[in-house]
Amino acid sequence: FTSSQAVPYNLNLPTDILDMETDQLDDYMAAGCGDSNVYIYRLDQSQDSNKLQHMATLKGHTAPIIAVRWLSLKHGRVLVSADSNGQIFMHREQQQAFVKLSSIDLHQNITDMAVTDSTLVVSTLESIQFFNISQLQLNLKDCQVVDIKLAISICACEFKQKLQVLVGTFDCKVLLLQDRQIQNLKFVKQFQKPVRSVQLQQDLMSEQLMCCILADNLVIGRLEGQQIAIQKEYEVDRGVKSRFNVTGRVVGVVNEDGITKLVDV
């Protein structure tokens, strides 16, 4: 990425951001940090301003935050956060404050997390786990486990009435899991480096699945069966950490020096 492509938000952001995500309207940004806190900001994207307004700090986690995910706005503004020790919290905005709805503790090291309207998907190095969250509650008893090893990045979406989960692994593979069934696991692509981040979303114009993958480079393309039709590829320097998120054409990049940039590709 070149500096001319980056739009920096430099309003006293934490220096240890491990994950970030904007909501569906690009109004709010959540940043999960190494100090075990989640910071929520409102984005001002007017033509004459590039500011972040701090809205809330969510405390209670006991380890670095490795994933923050917004649910769709049909639930109101709801945020799910996970830390590396296995704690998962769900908060909802109520009267301009964020109130905790529920929590669970997996007692396992979580590597990533994904959400759809009704499903929470959690990856560890030993398995991928599915939870029903249609009622905005987390329950350890309501868990389905699929035996997929070495998953370090995941993304999920509903596509043609099926749950699709894109999986990036430590041993440099991209896999596609459909309908939570191990027999529906497909190999998609081999890279040379661990797949640090994957993103999967439906293109409403073409009714196809689009994907972004961060491994050797940042790859943006279209998922066609078990193949990726690459549309764009960007060289990414070593400073980019393990997560980016896509909202439309915007990719958020977290750098090792703590500088956060929202990059329009």
XYZ file of C-alpha atoms in Angstrom, residues 1-253:
253
model
C 0.000 0.000 0.000
C 1.231 3.492 -0.731
C 0.837 6.401 1.638
C -1.426 8.144 -0.875
C -3.938 5.289 -0.512
C -4.065 5.401 3.281
C -6.507 7.551 5.240
C -5.075 7.783 8.779
C -7.196 8.289 11.889
C -4.739 9.728 14.391
C -6.798 10.582 17.470
C -4.919 8.957 20.344
C -5.652 5.399 19.276
C -4.237 2.656 21.498
C -0.807 1.476 20.409
C -1.516 -2.226 20.895
C -4.518 -2.828 18.619
C -4.798 -6.531 17.743
C -8.092 -6.432 15.823
C -10.601 -3.889 14.608
C -13.904 -3.837 12.754
C -16.443 -1.240 11.649
C -20.178 -1.829 11.828
C -22.403 -2.187 8.744
C -22.944 1.559 8.404
C -19.252 2.398 8.936
C -20.416 4.572 11.849
C -18.720 2.736 14.701
C -15.323 1.091 14.968
C -14.362 -1.417 17.663
C -10.696 -1.960 18.487
C -9.568 -4.974 20.510
C -6.282 -4.385 22.294
C -3.473 -6.115 24.099
C -4.460 -4.477 27.394
C -7.582 -6.735 27.508
C -9.929 -3.833 26.731
C -12.224 -3.105 23.779
C -12.417 0.534 22.661
C -15.404 1.767 20.657
C -15.229 4.865 18.456
C -17.657 6.781 16.275
C -16.249 7.574 12.824
C -16.694 11.059 11.395
C -16.193 10.687 7.638
C -17.385 14.123 6.523
C -15.407 15.794 3.764
C -13.627 18.210 6.074
C -13.013 15.815 8.955
C -11.247 12.544 9.639
C -11.904 12.114 13.332
C -12.672 9.320 15.763
C -14.802 10.057 18.800
C -14.245 7.694 21.726
C -17.621 6.257 22.764
C -16.895 3.513 25.292
C -14.271 1.232 26.838
C -15.446 -2.340 27.483
C -13.637 -4.033 30.361
C -13.856 -7.510 31.856
C -11.637 -9.629 29.600
C -8.565 -11.116 31.258
C -6.306 -11.546 28.213
C -5.486 -9.696 24.968
C -8.486 -9.229 22.647
C -7.916 -11.195 19.456
C -11.299 -10.625 17.726
C -14.116 -8.068 17.705
C -17.205 -8.595 15.509
C -20.382 -6.564 14.980
C -23.658 -8.387 14.413
C -25.998 -7.105 11.709
C -28.128 -4.111 12.638
C -31.302 -6.243 12.753
C -30.237 -6.975 16.340
C -29.494 -3.344 17.140
C -25.839 -2.473 17.629
C -24.332 -5.642 19.155
C -20.619 -6.396 19.529
C -19.019 -9.784 20.228
C -15.448 -9.834 21.547
C -13.072 -12.719 22.260
C -9.760 -12.875 24.095
C -6.876 -15.287 23.655
C -7.742 -17.241 26.838
C -11.182 -18.244 25.554
C -13.539 -15.665 27.061
C -16.280 -14.386 24.731
C -18.489 -11.394 25.645
C -21.578 -10.014 23.917
C -22.503 -6.334 24.415
C -25.424 -4.294 23.088
C -25.756 -0.536 22.810
C -28.555 0.760 25.034
C -29.126 4.486 25.544
C -25.647 5.377 24.285
C -23.976 2.842 26.598
C -22.853 -0.744 25.960
C -24.396 -3.336 28.293
C -23.143 -6.934 28.549
C -25.797 -9.439 27.449
C -23.985 -12.738 28.021
C -20.585 -14.425 28.141
C -18.933 -17.835 27.959
C -15.476 -19.198 28.728
C -14.171 -21.918 26.408
C -11.009 -22.442 28.488
C -9.144 -22.785 25.171
C -6.850 -20.497 23.227
C -9.000 -18.831 20.550
C -7.326 -17.926 17.260
C -10.233 -16.140 15.528
C -13.984 -15.606 15.507
C -16.746 -14.953 12.949
C -20.451 -14.126 13.207
C -23.592 -14.244 11.085
C -27.120 -13.217 12.095
C -27.678 -16.508 13.901
C -24.296 -18.202 14.334
C -21.057 -17.576 16.204
C -18.045 -19.444 14.787
C -14.881 -19.801 16.879
C -11.560 -21.284 15.795
C -8.810 -22.832 17.913
C -5.759 -24.792 16.806
C -7.714 -27.988 17.558
C -11.192 -27.368 16.126
C -13.851 -25.001 14.817
C -16.880 -24.512 17.077
C -20.387 -23.270 16.250
C -22.855 -21.577 18.627
C -26.454 -20.505 17.996
C -26.847 -16.799 18.861
C -30.250 -16.084 17.284
C -31.558 -15.087 20.730
C -28.445 -13.000 21.521
C -27.307 -15.473 24.164
C -24.126 -17.545 24.443
C -24.457 -21.094 25.789
C -21.685 -23.685 26.063
C -24.282 -26.471 25.865
C -25.315 -25.276 22.423
C -22.027 -26.046 20.674
C -21.176 -28.076 17.591
C -17.515 -28.996 17.070
C -15.893 -29.716 13.695
C -12.449 -31.329 13.717
C -10.329 -28.928 11.648
C -6.763 -28.429 12.881
C -4.457 -25.375 12.791
C -7.140 -22.794 11.902
C -5.837 -19.300 12.651
C -8.313 -17.161 10.681
C -11.971 -17.631 9.762
C -14.872 -15.751 8.212
C -18.503 -16.837 7.833
C -21.536 -15.785 5.817
C -24.926 -17.126 4.770
C -24.967 -17.749 1.008
C -27.827 -19.441 -0.863
C -29.309 -20.568 2.462
C -26.093 -22.316 3.493
C -23.544 -21.331 6.093
C -20.158 -20.839 4.407
C -16.982 -20.653 6.509
C -13.674 -19.692 4.907
C -10.725 -21.011 6.930
C -7.087 -19.931 6.845
C -4.563 -22.263 8.457
C -1.133 -22.090 10.039
C 0.128 -24.562 7.436
C -0.667 -22.064 4.656
C -3.976 -23.472 3.336
C -7.357 -21.879 2.593
C -10.336 -24.205 3.131
C -14.085 -23.807 2.638
C -16.488 -25.485 5.075
C -20.196 -25.649 4.187
C -23.147 -26.342 6.509
C -20.908 -27.261 9.465
C -20.256 -30.686 7.926
C -16.712 -32.060 7.752
C -17.663 -34.022 4.610
C -18.343 -30.647 2.956
C -14.813 -29.376 3.621
C -13.064 -28.253 0.419
C -9.464 -27.276 -0.286
C -9.329 -23.867 -2.010
C -5.749 -22.611 -2.270
C -2.193 -23.214 -1.023
C 0.034 -20.290 -0.031
C 3.665 -20.078 1.034
C 2.982 -18.358 4.353
C 0.400 -18.865 7.135
C -2.976 -17.396 6.202
C -3.240 -14.565 8.709
C -6.674 -13.318 7.704
C -9.611 -14.271 5.489
C -12.716 -12.290 4.580
C -15.817 -13.621 2.843
C -18.877 -11.661 1.794
C -21.593 -11.717 -0.839
C -21.435 -9.236 -3.692
C -25.063 -8.087 -3.931
C -24.581 -6.883 -7.499
C -23.259 -10.139 -8.944
C -24.679 -12.514 -6.307
C -21.253 -14.111 -5.997
C -18.955 -14.668 -3.035
C -16.039 -12.271 -2.783
C -12.994 -13.037 -0.654
C -9.930 -11.291 0.723
C -6.962 -13.312 1.933
C -3.854 -12.097 3.724
C -0.976 -14.588 3.436
C 1.993 -14.068 1.081
C 0.280 -10.892 -0.132
C -3.210 -9.410 0.158
C -5.384 -11.169 -2.430
C -8.854 -9.956 -3.402
C -10.940 -12.155 -5.663
C -14.099 -14.093 -6.404
C -14.800 -17.572 -5.073
C -15.788 -19.876 -7.947
C -16.481 -23.379 -6.658
C -13.192 -24.498 -5.130
C -11.087 -21.884 -6.947
C -10.300 -18.223 -6.348
C -10.463 -15.953 -9.391
C -7.956 -13.302 -8.289
C -8.951 -9.756 -9.220
C -6.365 -7.721 -7.299
C -3.182 -8.505 -5.417
C -1.159 -6.163 -3.232
C 2.252 -6.526 -1.685
C 2.016 -6.119 2.078
C 4.979 -5.186 4.252
C 5.954 -7.048 7.404
C 4.342 -4.392 9.577
C 0.826 -5.614 8.881
C -0.567 -7.647 11.747
C -2.890 -10.608 11.701
C -6.218 -8.999 10.888
C -7.887 -6.720 8.383
C -11.567 -6.204 7.752
C -13.520 -5.279 4.660
C -16.589 -3.067 4.463
C -17.351 -2.505 0.795
C -14.061 -1.332 -0.720
C -12.415 -0.372 2.569
C -9.686 -2.515 4.117
C -8.549 -1.745 7.645
C -4.872 -2.458 8.323
